[in-house]
């Protein structure tokens, strides 16, 4: 399971942090790159240990790029922080968080 937390200091003109529909679609698109693949066989990750922590950072970086590219709409440009949490189980998870 994955959680993405989008943060900003002030709500936008529509009273939103982000358009959740655009955020969901963008997150789905980022994750689709990894579905049904052995990540250790992906050339992009050659020589890397694809831990939960590492993958949380990868998803963070790709979502951050999508935000910068405007894929979360104009309101998404006001986002200040992002946190991505990957859950292996109900007792094991890892997060990566940073400024945008």
Coordinates of C-alpha atoms in Angstrom, one line a residue:
X1 CA 0.0 0.0 0.0
X2 CA 1.2 3.6 -0.7
X3 CA 0.2 6.9 0.8
X4 CA 1.1 10.3 -0.6
X5 CA 0.7 13.3 1.6
X6 CA 0.6 16.7 -0.1
X7 CA 1.2 19.7 2.1
X8 CA 1.0 23.5 1.8
X9 CA 0.8 26.4 4.3
X10 CA -2.4 27.9 2.9
X11 CA -5.3 26.5 1.0
X12 CA -5.7 27.5 -2.6
X13 CA -8.5 29.8 -3.9
X14 CA -10.8 26.8 -4.0
X15 CA -10.1 25.8 -0.4
X16 CA -8.0 22.8 -1.5
X17 CA -4.5 21.5 -0.8
X18 CA -4.5 19.8 -4.2
X19 CA -7.0 18.4 -6.7
X20 CA -7.2 14.9 -5.3
X21 CA -8.4 13.5 -8.6
X22 CA -5.3 14.8 -10.4
X23 CA -3.1 13.7 -7.5
X24 CA -4.6 10.1 -7.6
X25 CA -4.3 9.9 -11.4
X26 CA -0.7 11.0 -11.3
X27 CA 0.2 8.6 -8.5
X28 CA -1.4 5.8 -10.4
X29 CA 0.6 6.7 -13.5
X30 CA 3.9 6.7 -11.5
X31 CA 3.1 3.4 -9.9
X32 CA 2.1 1.8 -13.2
X33 CA 5.8 1.9 -14.2
X34 CA 6.5 -0.7 -11.5
X35 CA 3.5 -2.9 -11.6
X36 CA 4.1 -6.6 -12.1
X37 CA 7.9 -6.2 -12.5
X38 CA 10.8 -7.5 -10.6
X39 CA 12.4 -4.2 -9.7
X40 CA 15.8 -5.9 -9.3
X41 CA 15.7 -6.7 -13.0
X42 CA 15.0 -3.1 -14.0
X43 CA 18.0 -1.4 -15.7
X44 CA 17.2 1.9 -14.0
X45 CA 17.8 0.2 -10.6
X46 CA 20.9 -1.9 -11.6
X47 CA 23.2 -2.2 -8.7
X48 CA 20.8 -0.7 -6.3
X49 CA 19.1 -2.4 -3.3
X50 CA 15.4 -1.7 -4.0
X51 CA 14.4 -1.5 -0.4
X52 CA 11.1 0.0 0.7
X53 CA 13.0 3.2 1.7
X54 CA 14.6 3.4 -1.7
X55 CA 11.3 2.9 -3.5
X56 CA 9.6 5.6 -1.4
X57 CA 12.3 8.0 -2.5
X58 CA 11.9 6.9 -6.2
X59 CA 8.1 7.5 -6.0
X60 CA 8.7 10.9 -4.2
X61 CA 11.1 12.0 -6.9
X62 CA 8.7 11.1 -9.7
X63 CA 5.7 12.7 -8.0
X64 CA 7.8 15.8 -7.4
X65 CA 8.8 16.0 -11.0
X66 CA 5.1 15.6 -12.0
X67 CA 4.2 18.5 -9.7
X68 CA 6.9 20.7 -11.2
X69 CA 5.6 19.8 -14.7
X70 CA 2.1 20.9 -13.8
X71 CA 0.5 17.5 -13.8
X72 CA -1.4 18.3 -10.6
X73 CA -2.8 21.5 -12.1
X74 CA -2.1 25.1 -11.3
X75 CA -3.2 24.6 -7.7
X76 CA -0.4 21.9 -7.4
X77 CA 2.2 24.6 -8.0
X78 CA 1.5 25.9 -4.5
X79 CA 2.5 22.6 -2.8
X80 CA 5.4 22.9 -0.4
X81 CA 6.1 19.4 0.9
X82 CA 5.4 15.9 -0.1
X83 CA 5.6 12.7 1.9
X84 CA 5.5 9.2 0.4
X85 CA 4.9 6.1 2.6
X86 CA 5.2 2.6 1.3
X87 CA 3.7 -0.1 3.6
X88 CA 5.0 -3.7 3.5
X89 CA 2.5 -4.7 6.1
X90 CA 0.5 -3.2 9.0
X91 CA 3.7 -3.2 11.1
X92 CA 6.4 -2.4 8.6
X93 CA 6.6 0.7 6.5
X94 CA 9.0 3.4 5.4
X95 CA 8.5 7.0 4.3
X96 CA 10.4 9.6 2.4
X97 CA 9.5 13.3 2.9
X98 CA 10.9 16.5 1.6
X99 CA 10.4 20.0 0.4
X100 CA 9.2 20.7 -3.2

